[in-house]
Coordinates of C-alpha atoms and ligand atoms in Angstrom, one line a residue:
X237 CA -27.7 5.8 39.5
X238 CA -29.8 3.7 37.2
X239 CA -28.7 3.5 33.5
X240 CA -31.8 5.4 32.3
X241 CA -30.7 8.4 34.3
X242 CA -27.3 8.7 32.6
X243 CA -26.9 12.0 30.8
X244 CA -25.0 12.0 27.5
X245 CA -24.0 15.1 25.6
X246 CA -22.7 14.7 22.0
X247 CA -20.8 17.4 20.1
X248 CA -21.4 16.9 16.4
X249 CA -24.4 15.3 14.6
X250 CA -22.7 13.4 11.8
X251 CA -22.6 9.6 11.7
X252 CA -20.3 9.4 14.7
X253 CA -22.6 11.6 16.7
X254 CA -26.1 10.7 15.6
X255 CA -25.6 6.9 15.5
X256 CA -24.2 7.2 19.1
X257 CA -27.3 9.2 20.1
X258 CA -29.6 6.6 18.8
X259 CA -27.9 3.8 20.7
X260 CA -27.7 5.8 23.9
X261 CA -31.4 6.8 23.7
X262 CA -32.4 3.2 23.0
X263 CA -30.5 2.2 26.1
X264 CA -32.5 4.7 28.1
X265 CA -30.0 7.5 28.5
X266 CA -31.0 11.2 28.4
X267 CA -29.3 12.4 25.3
X268 CA -28.5 15.8 23.8
X269 CA -26.8 16.4 20.4
X270 CA -25.2 19.7 19.7
X271 CA -24.6 20.4 16.0
X272 CA -23.8 23.5 14.1
X273 CA -24.1 22.7 10.4
X274 CA -27.0 20.2 10.1
X275 CA -27.8 16.7 11.3
X276 CA -26.2 14.0 9.2
X277 CA -23.0 16.1 9.3
X278 CA -20.6 16.6 6.4
X279 CA -21.3 12.9 5.6
X280 CA -24.9 13.6 4.6
X281 CA -24.8 17.3 3.6
X282 CA -21.5 17.8 1.7
X283 CA -19.3 14.7 1.4
X284 CA -20.4 11.0 1.2
X285 CA -24.0 11.3 0.3
X286 CA -23.7 14.1 -2.4
X287 CA -20.6 12.5 -3.9
X288 CA -22.2 9.1 -4.2
X289 CA -25.4 10.6 -5.6
X290 CA -23.3 12.4 -8.3
X291 CA -21.6 9.1 -9.0
X292 CA -25.0 7.4 -9.5
X293 CA -25.6 9.9 -12.4
X294 CA -22.1 9.4 -13.8
X295 CA -22.6 5.6 -13.7
X296 CA -25.8 6.1 -15.7
X297 CA -23.8 8.1 -18.2
X298 CA -21.2 5.4 -18.5
X299 CA -24.0 2.9 -19.2
X300 CA -25.6 5.2 -21.8
X301 CA -22.3 5.8 -23.5
X302 CA -21.8 2.0 -23.7
X303 CA -25.3 1.4 -24.9
X304 CA -24.3 1.4 -28.6
X305 CA -22.4 -1.9 -28.0
X306 CA -25.5 -3.3 -26.3
X307 CA -27.7 -2.7 -29.4
X308 CA -29.4 0.5 -28.2
X309 CA -29.5 3.6 -30.4
X310 CA -29.7 6.7 -28.2
X311 CA -29.7 9.2 -31.1
X312 CA -26.5 11.0 -30.1
X313 CA -24.4 11.6 -27.1
X314 CA -26.2 11.8 -23.8
X315 CA -25.6 15.1 -22.0
X316 CA -26.0 16.2 -18.4
X317 CA -28.3 19.0 -17.1
X318 CA -26.0 20.3 -14.4
X319 CA -28.7 22.4 -12.6
X320 CA -31.0 19.4 -12.4
X321 CA -28.2 17.2 -11.3
X322 CA -27.0 19.5 -8.5
X323 CA -30.6 20.3 -7.4
X324 CA -31.3 16.6 -7.1
X325 CA -28.2 16.0 -5.0
X326 CA -28.8 18.9 -2.6
X327 CA -32.5 18.0 -2.2
X328 CA -31.5 14.4 -1.5
X329 CA -28.9 15.4 1.1
X330 CA -31.4 17.8 2.8
X331 CA -34.1 15.1 2.8
X332 CA -31.7 12.6 4.4
X333 CA -30.7 15.2 7.1
X334 CA -34.5 15.7 7.8
X335 CA -35.0 11.9 8.1
X336 CA -32.2 11.8 10.7
X337 CA -33.7 14.6 12.6
X338 CA -37.0 12.7 12.7
X339 CA -35.4 9.5 13.9
X340 CA -33.6 11.4 16.7
X341 CA -36.8 13.2 17.7
X342 CA -38.7 9.8 17.7
X343 CA -36.1 8.6 20.2
X344 CA -36.5 11.7 22.4
X345 CA -33.0 12.9 21.7
X346 CA -32.7 16.7 22.3
X347 CA -31.0 18.6 19.5
X348 CA -29.4 22.0 19.9
X349 CA -28.6 23.7 16.6
X350 CA -25.5 25.7 17.6
X351 CA -21.8 25.7 17.8
X352 CA -20.7 23.9 21.0
X353 CA -17.6 24.0 23.1
X354 CA -16.3 21.8 25.9
X355 CA -16.2 23.8 29.2
X356 CA -14.6 20.9 31.1
X357 CA -14.7 17.1 31.0
X358 CA -18.4 17.0 31.9
X359 CA -19.7 20.2 30.4
X360 CA -20.6 21.5 27.0
X361 CA -21.8 25.1 26.3
X362 CA -23.9 25.8 23.2
X363 CA -26.2 28.5 22.2
X364 CA -26.5 30.0 25.7
X365 CA -27.1 26.5 27.2
X366 CA -24.8 24.8 29.6
X367 CA -25.1 21.0 29.5
X368 CA -23.8 18.9 32.3
X369 CA -23.3 15.2 31.4
X370 CA -22.1 11.9 32.8
X371 CA -20.3 11.3 29.5
X372 CA -19.4 13.4 26.5
X373 CA -18.8 12.2 23.0
X374 CA -16.9 14.5 20.6
X375 CA -17.7 13.8 16.9
X376 CA -16.9 17.1 15.2
X377 CA -15.5 15.6 12.0
X378 CA -13.0 17.2 9.7
X379 CA -12.7 19.8 7.0
X380 CA -10.9 19.9 3.6
X381 CA -7.2 20.8 3.9
X382 CA -6.3 24.0 2.0
X383 CA -3.0 24.3 0.3
X384 CA -1.3 27.7 0.9
X385 CA -1.2 29.3 -2.5
X386 CA -4.3 27.4 -3.7
X387 CA -7.1 29.0 -1.7
X388 CA -10.5 28.1 -3.0
X389 CA -12.6 31.0 -4.4
X390 CA -15.9 29.0 -4.5
X391 CA -16.3 29.7 -8.2
X392 CA -13.4 28.0 -10.1
X393 CA -11.0 26.9 -7.4
X394 CA -13.1 24.6 -5.4
X395 CA -13.2 22.1 -2.5
X396 CA -15.6 19.2 -3.1
X397 CA -18.0 20.9 -0.7
X398 CA -18.4 23.8 -3.2
X399 CA -19.1 21.7 -6.3
X400 CA -22.8 21.6 -5.9
X401 CA -23.2 25.4 -6.0
X402 CA -22.0 25.4 -9.6
X403 CA -24.5 26.0 -12.3
X404 CA -22.7 24.2 -15.0
X405 CA -20.4 21.1 -15.4
X406 CA -16.7 22.0 -15.4
X407 CA -15.7 22.0 -19.1
X408 CA -12.1 21.3 -18.3
X409 CA -11.5 20.1 -14.7
X410 CA -8.2 19.8 -13.0
X411 CA -8.3 17.6 -10.0
X412 CA -5.4 18.1 -7.6
X413 CA -4.8 15.0 -5.5
X414 CA -5.2 11.4 -6.5
X415 CA -6.3 9.8 -3.3
X416 CA -9.7 8.3 -2.9
X417 CA -11.7 11.6 -3.1
X418 CA -9.7 12.8 -6.1
X419 CA -10.0 9.5 -8.0
X420 CA -13.7 9.3 -7.4
X421 CA -14.4 12.8 -8.6
X422 CA -12.0 12.5 -11.6
X423 CA -13.8 9.3 -12.6
X424 CA -17.3 10.8 -12.2
X425 CA -16.6 14.0 -14.1
X426 CA -14.9 12.2 -16.9
X427 CA -18.1 10.1 -17.3
X428 CA -20.3 13.1 -17.0
X429 CA -18.5 14.7 -20.0
X430 CA -15.8 17.0 -18.5
X431 CA -12.3 17.0 -19.8
X432 CA -10.3 15.9 -16.8
X433 CA -6.7 16.3 -15.8
X434 CA -5.6 14.4 -12.6
X435 CA -2.6 15.9 -10.9
X436 CA -0.9 13.2 -8.7
X437 CA 2.2 13.8 -6.6
X438 CA 2.9 10.1 -6.5
X439 CA 4.0 7.4 -9.0
X440 CA 0.4 6.3 -9.5
X441 CA -3.1 7.1 -8.5
X442 CA -4.5 5.8 -5.3
X443 CA -1.0 5.2 -3.8
X444 CA -2.4 3.7 -0.6
X445 CA -4.5 1.1 -2.3
X446 CA -4.0 -2.3 -3.7
X447 CA -1.5 -1.9 -6.5
X448 CA -3.2 -4.2 -9.0
X449 CA -6.5 -2.3 -8.5
X450 CA -4.8 1.2 -8.7
X451 CA -2.9 0.3 -11.9
X452 CA -6.1 -1.0 -13.4
X453 CA -8.0 2.2 -12.6
X454 CA -5.2 4.4 -13.9
X455 CA -5.2 2.4 -17.2
X456 CA -9.0 2.8 -17.4
X457 CA -8.7 6.5 -16.7
X458 CA -6.1 7.0 -19.4
X459 CA -7.9 4.8 -22.0
X460 CA -11.1 6.9 -21.5
X461 CA -9.2 10.1 -22.2
X462 CA -8.2 11.4 -18.8
X463 CA -4.8 13.1 -18.6
X464 CA -3.0 11.7 -15.5
X465 CA 0.0 13.7 -14.5
X466 CA 2.1 11.4 -12.2
X467 CA 4.9 12.7 -9.9
X468 CA 3.5 16.1 -10.3
X469 CA 3.0 18.1 -7.1
X470 CA 0.8 21.2 -7.3
X471 CA 2.6 24.2 -5.9
X472 CA -0.1 26.9 -6.4
X473 CA -3.5 27.5 -8.1
X474 CA -4.6 30.9 -9.4
X475 CA -7.4 32.4 -11.3
X476 CA -6.9 34.1 -14.6
X477 CA -10.4 35.5 -15.4
X478 CA -12.4 32.5 -16.4
X479 CA -9.4 30.1 -16.4
X480 CA -7.5 28.5 -13.6
X481 CA -3.7 27.9 -13.8
X482 CA -2.1 25.2 -11.7
X483 CA 1.6 25.6 -11.3
X484 CA 3.5 22.4 -10.5
X485 CA 6.5 22.2 -8.2
X486 CA 8.8 21.8 -11.3
X487 CA 7.5 24.9 -12.9
X488 CA 5.2 23.4 -15.5
X489 CA 1.7 24.8 -15.6
X490 CA -1.7 23.2 -16.4
X491 CA -4.7 25.3 -17.3
X492 CA -8.4 24.5 -17.1
X493 CA -11.8 25.9 -16.5
X494 CA -12.0 24.7 -12.9
X495 CA -9.8 23.2 -10.3
X496 CA -10.9 20.8 -7.6
X497 CA -8.7 20.4 -4.6
X498 CA -8.7 17.0 -2.9
X499 CA -5.6 17.1 -0.7
X500 CA -6.8 15.7 2.5
X501 CA -8.7 16.6 5.7
X502 CA -7.9 18.4 8.9
X503 CA -9.7 17.6 12.1
X504 CA -12.2 20.1 13.6
X505 CA -10.6 20.0 17.0
X506 CA -8.9 23.4 17.2
X507 CA -11.5 25.6 18.8
X508 CA -13.7 23.2 20.7
X509 CA -12.0 23.3 24.1
X510 CA -10.0 20.0 23.9
X511 CA -6.9 21.8 25.3
X512 CA -8.8 23.3 28.3
X513 CA -10.4 19.9 29.1
X514 CA -7.0 18.2 28.9
X515 CA -7.8 15.9 26.0
X516 CA -4.7 14.6 24.2
X517 CA -4.4 15.3 20.5
X518 CA -1.8 13.9 18.2
X519 CA 0.5 16.1 16.1
X520 CA -2.0 16.3 13.3
X521 CA -4.6 17.6 15.8
X522 CA -6.6 14.4 15.8
X523 CA -8.1 13.3 19.2
X524 CA -6.3 10.2 20.5
X525 CA -8.7 7.4 21.3
X526 CA -8.4 3.7 22.2
X527 CA -10.4 0.9 20.6
X528 CA -13.5 1.7 22.7
X529 CA -13.3 5.4 21.8
X530 CA -12.0 6.6 25.1
X531 CA -9.9 9.8 25.0
X532 CA -7.2 10.6 27.5
X533 CA -9.8 12.1 29.9
X534 CA -12.2 9.8 31.8
X535 CA -15.8 10.2 30.7
X536 CA -14.9 11.9 27.4
X537 CA -15.1 9.8 24.2
X538 CA -14.5 10.7 20.6
X539 CA -15.6 9.2 17.3
X540 CA -15.2 9.7 13.6
X541 CA -13.1 11.9 11.5
X542 CA -11.9 14.0 14.4
X543 CA -10.0 10.9 15.6
X544 CA -8.5 10.2 12.2
X545 CA -8.7 6.5 12.9
X546 CA -10.1 5.5 9.5
X547 CA -12.1 8.3 7.8
X548 CA -15.2 6.4 6.8
X549 CA -18.8 6.9 7.8
X550 CA -19.2 3.3 8.8
X551 CA -16.2 3.5 11.1
X552 CA -17.4 6.8 12.6
X553 CA -20.8 5.3 13.3
X554 CA -19.2 2.2 14.9
X555 CA -16.9 4.3 17.1
X556 CA -19.8 6.3 18.3
X557 CA -21.9 3.2 19.1
X558 CA -19.0 1.5 20.8
X559 CA -18.5 4.6 23.0
X560 CA -22.1 4.5 24.1
X561 CA -22.1 0.7 24.7
X562 CA -19.0 1.2 26.8
X563 CA -20.1 4.1 28.9
X564 CA -23.6 2.7 29.4
X565 CA -22.2 -0.6 30.7
X566 CA -23.0 -2.9 27.7
X567 CA -20.8 -5.7 26.5
X568 CA -18.6 -4.2 23.8
X569 CA -16.2 -5.5 21.2
X570 CA -13.2 -3.1 20.7
X571 CA -13.1 -1.7 17.2
X572 CA -11.6 -4.2 14.7
X573 CA -10.2 -2.1 11.8
X574 CA -8.9 -5.2 10.1
X575 CA -12.6 -6.2 9.4
X576 CA -13.7 -2.9 7.8
X577 CA -15.0 -3.2 4.3
X578 CA -14.3 -0.1 2.2
X579 CA -15.0 1.0 -1.4
X580 CA -13.5 3.5 -3.7
X581 CA -16.4 4.5 -5.9
X582 CA -14.5 4.9 -9.2
X583 CA -15.8 3.2 -12.3
X584 CA -15.3 0.3 -11.9
X585 CA -15.4 0.4 -8.1
X586 CA -12.6 -1.0 -5.9
X587 CA -13.8 -2.8 -2.8
X588 CA -11.5 -4.3 -0.2
X589 CA -11.7 -6.1 3.1
X590 CA -9.2 -7.8 5.4
X591 CA -5.5 -8.2 4.8
X592 CA -3.8 -6.3 2.1
X593 CA -1.5 -7.4 -0.7
X594 CA 1.0 -5.0 0.6
X595 CA 1.1 -6.7 4.0
X596 CA 1.5 -10.1 2.3
X597 CA 4.3 -8.8 0.0
X598 CA 6.1 -7.3 3.0
X599 CA 6.0 -10.7 4.8
X600 CA 3.8 -9.4 7.6
X601 CA 1.0 -11.9 6.8
X602 CA 1.4 -15.4 5.2
X603 CA -1.4 -15.8 2.6
X604 CA -2.2 -17.5 -0.6
X605 CA -3.6 -15.2 -3.3
X606 CA -5.9 -16.0 -6.2
X607 CA -6.7 -13.3 -8.7
X608 CA -9.3 -13.8 -11.4
X609 CA -10.0 -11.3 -14.2
X610 CA -13.6 -10.4 -14.7
X611 CA -13.1 -10.5 -18.5
X612 CA -13.7 -14.3 -18.3
X613 CA -16.9 -13.9 -16.3
X614 CA -20.0 -14.7 -18.4
X615 CA -22.1 -12.0 -16.8
X616 CA -19.4 -9.4 -17.4
X617 CA -19.3 -10.4 -21.1
X618 CA -23.1 -10.1 -21.3
X619 CA -23.1 -6.6 -19.7
X620 CA -20.2 -5.6 -22.1
X621 CA -17.4 -4.8 -19.7
X622 CA -14.1 -6.4 -19.1
X623 CA -12.2 -4.2 -16.6
X624 CA -12.0 -5.7 -13.2
X625 CA -11.0 -8.7 -11.1
X626 CA -11.6 -10.7 -8.0
X627 CA -8.7 -11.4 -5.6
X628 CA -9.0 -13.6 -2.6
X629 CA -6.5 -14.1 0.2
X630 CA -6.5 -17.3 2.3
X631 CA -4.4 -18.7 5.1
X632 CA -1.9 -21.1 3.6
X633 CA -2.3 -23.6 6.5
X634 CA -6.1 -23.6 7.2
X635 CA -7.5 -22.2 4.0
X636 CA -9.5 -19.6 6.0
X637 CA -10.4 -16.5 4.0
X638 CA -8.3 -13.6 5.2
X639 CA -9.7 -10.9 2.9
X640 CA -10.0 -9.8 -0.7
X641 CA -10.2 -7.1 -3.3
X642 CA -12.9 -6.8 -5.9
X643 CA -12.7 -4.4 -8.8
X644 CA -16.0 -4.4 -10.6
X645 CA -19.2 -2.3 -11.2
X646 CA -21.0 -2.5 -7.8
X647 CA -18.0 -4.1 -6.1
X648 CA -19.3 -2.3 -3.0
X649 CA -22.2 -4.9 -3.0
X650 CA -20.1 -7.9 -4.1
X651 CA -17.5 -7.5 -1.3
X652 CA -20.1 -8.6 1.3
X653 CA -19.5 -12.3 0.4
X654 CA -15.8 -11.9 1.2
X655 CA -16.6 -10.0 4.4
X656 CA -19.0 -12.7 5.6
X657 CA -16.5 -15.4 4.8
X658 CA -13.8 -13.6 6.7
X659 CA -16.0 -12.7 9.7
X660 CA -17.2 -16.3 10.0
X661 CA -13.7 -17.7 9.4
X662 CA -15.0 -19.7 6.4
X663 CA -12.4 -21.6 4.4
X664 CA -11.9 -21.3 0.6
X665 CA -13.5 -24.8 0.4
X666 CA -16.6 -23.7 2.3
X667 CA -16.9 -20.6 0.1
X668 CA -16.4 -22.7 -3.0
X669 CA -19.2 -25.0 -2.0
X670 CA -21.6 -22.1 -1.7
X671 CA -24.0 -21.7 -4.7
X672 CA -23.5 -18.6 -6.7
X673 CA -26.2 -17.6 -9.3
X674 CA -25.3 -18.4 -12.9
X675 CA -24.6 -16.0 -14.5
X676 CA -23.4 -13.5 -11.9
X677 CA -20.3 -11.5 -11.0
X678 CA -20.4 -13.2 -7.6
X679 CA -19.7 -16.4 -9.5
X680 CA -16.1 -15.1 -9.8
X681 CA -15.8 -15.1 -6.0
X682 CA -16.7 -18.7 -5.7
X683 CA -14.6 -19.6 -8.7
X684 CA -11.6 -17.9 -7.1
X685 CA -12.3 -19.9 -4.0
X686 CA -12.4 -23.1 -6.1
X687 CA -9.0 -22.2 -7.5
X688 CA -7.6 -21.8 -4.0
X689 CA -8.6 -25.4 -3.3
X690 CA -6.3 -26.6 -6.1
X691 CA -3.2 -28.4 -4.8
X692 CA 0.0 -26.3 -5.0
X693 CA 3.2 -26.9 -3.1
X694 CA 2.5 -24.0 -0.8
X695 CA -0.8 -25.7 0.2
X696 CA 1.3 -27.8 2.5
X697 CA 2.7 -24.8 4.4
Ligands
LIG935 C1 -16.0 13.4 -0.8 C2 -16.1 12.4 0.3 C3 -16.8 11.2 0.0 C4 -16.9 10.2 1.0 N1 -17.6 9.1 0.8 C5 -17.7 8.1 1.7 C6 -18.3 6.9 1.4 O1 -18.7 6.6 0.3 N2 -18.4 6.0 2.4 C7 -17.9 6.2 3.7 O2 -18.0 5.3 4.6 N3 -17.3 7.4 4.0 C8 -17.2 8.3 3.0 N4 -16.6 9.5 3.3 C9 -16.1 9.8 4.7 C10 -17.3 10.2 5.6 O3 -18.0 11.3 5.0 C11 -16.7 10.6 7.0 O4 -15.9 9.6 7.4 C12 -17.9 10.9 7.9 O5 -18.6 12.1 7.5 C13 -17.3 11.1 9.3 O6 -18.4 11.3 10.2 P1 -18.2 12.3 11.5 O7 -19.5 12.1 12.3 O8 -16.9 12.0 12.1 O9 -18.1 13.8 11.0 P2 -19.0 14.7 10.0 O10 -19.9 13.9 9.1 O11 -18.1 15.6 9.5 O12 -20.0 15.4 11.1 C14 -19.5 16.3 12.0 C15 -20.6 17.2 12.5 O13 -20.1 17.9 13.6 C16 -20.5 19.2 13.6 N5 -19.6 20.1 14.4 C17 -18.3 20.3 14.2 N6 -17.8 21.1 15.1 C18 -18.9 21.5 15.9 C19 -19.0 22.3 17.0 N7 -18.0 23.0 17.6 N8 -20.3 22.4 17.6 C20 -21.3 21.8 17.0 N9 -21.2 21.0 16.0 C21 -20.0 20.8 15.4 C22 -20.6 19.6 12.1 O14 -21.5 20.6 11.9 C23 -21.0 18.2 11.5 O15 -22.4 18.2 11.4 C24 -16.4 10.5 2.3 C25 -15.7 11.7 2.6 C26 -15.5 12.6 1.6 C27 -14.8 13.8 1.8

């Protein structure tokens, strides 16, 4: 059979599914995507795109509120028009979903808007259609985890997917959960003008992240007026007319106008026929895959949040592409999670790539570390901020860049220099010899590299 006759059926039209569809179509396959909730998936319609759009507005508010120090008189405190903000966000998400539909259509990808199920390793049924395929990709994503005793009502007790239906900004927002999603929304709503209480079951916010970065963000949150309750596990959340009451495991209560629940995700794998098709799931219900996205059943691949590998749109998209390259006989690099750049879109942002400080401290990786505070960066002084740093990790023997952490406004853009250095196995010396613009925040990256060139006894390791 020629490659152009391969039939591919994809369950789920988020980044895992639609990016795979584009690759497969470009390679000449006959591709069908089945999606129930809208192309672009939760990523475009409810999660990544809406949250980052909200954060753009909150960043603008931060700038406006700092403008006094920059010599600008705004004539009072800037305020947010919630209806306009939420309309902008939902319009933008819908427009992006439409763009994806247009791209798929231009590549002759067939789209079935229906809920689909596996009816075997080579068959999907959806909306009365039975699709037979040479290969199937499952990319059904995940949904917010709901705590028993804290069921959302869509009005005041909310998952992040319900925020954009509100008509006003929460006056007094309690965010339960201090992982990436909780920290991002707590940061954004604080800047937008809400009073924010962040309920964290752990010692500090962002417990999985670089400790220096997490401590810095927690200090910034507190300094800006957020109440951060550490070691405080939420046991239940209930409505009391127009208030919400969060009861903590130790019996304390916190009250606010709204409660946002950000306590993780569960995979959408329960009712799609994985069991019947013999596809192995782990104990959390995530589909088990290898580094080229193969499941336990030949010809069935899986990508994205339903695999729980690393819940990022960029990873979902790469898993989907890798699956298609693999099944269509292209050369393929297995997924390299150690090379994924990620950002937490708090203010300031936290961007990371490569090895972690935790692995270095645990002795799993030998590395030299150089951390430079942004407070000494000339561009940061001009822009009027001082919270942030650049941290670089290099191999003690060769000086090769192993990764880094950047905490700064737009760290998501700055981290690329570290990613490129790592990907291309550049040394600190090569990075240091690269011109950075003066003045620029990226100047701190090359300066950290210069400092790593300095002789220290461990340079000899
Ligand atoms: C608040 C928030 C912010 C985020 N921000 C970022 C970010 O800044 N950067 C980043 O990289 N990642 C971010 N993420 C993560 C990112 O959104 C996910 O990793 C990404 O959406 C995963 O893509 P996916 O294709 O696996 O699933 P999804 O985007 O969830 O898409 C799955 C699709 O499958 C469909 N589907 C499910 N079951 C069926 C069925 N039975 N039949 C038919 N269709 C079905 C759904 O309708 C949906 O359209 C964020 C996540 C959250 C929660």
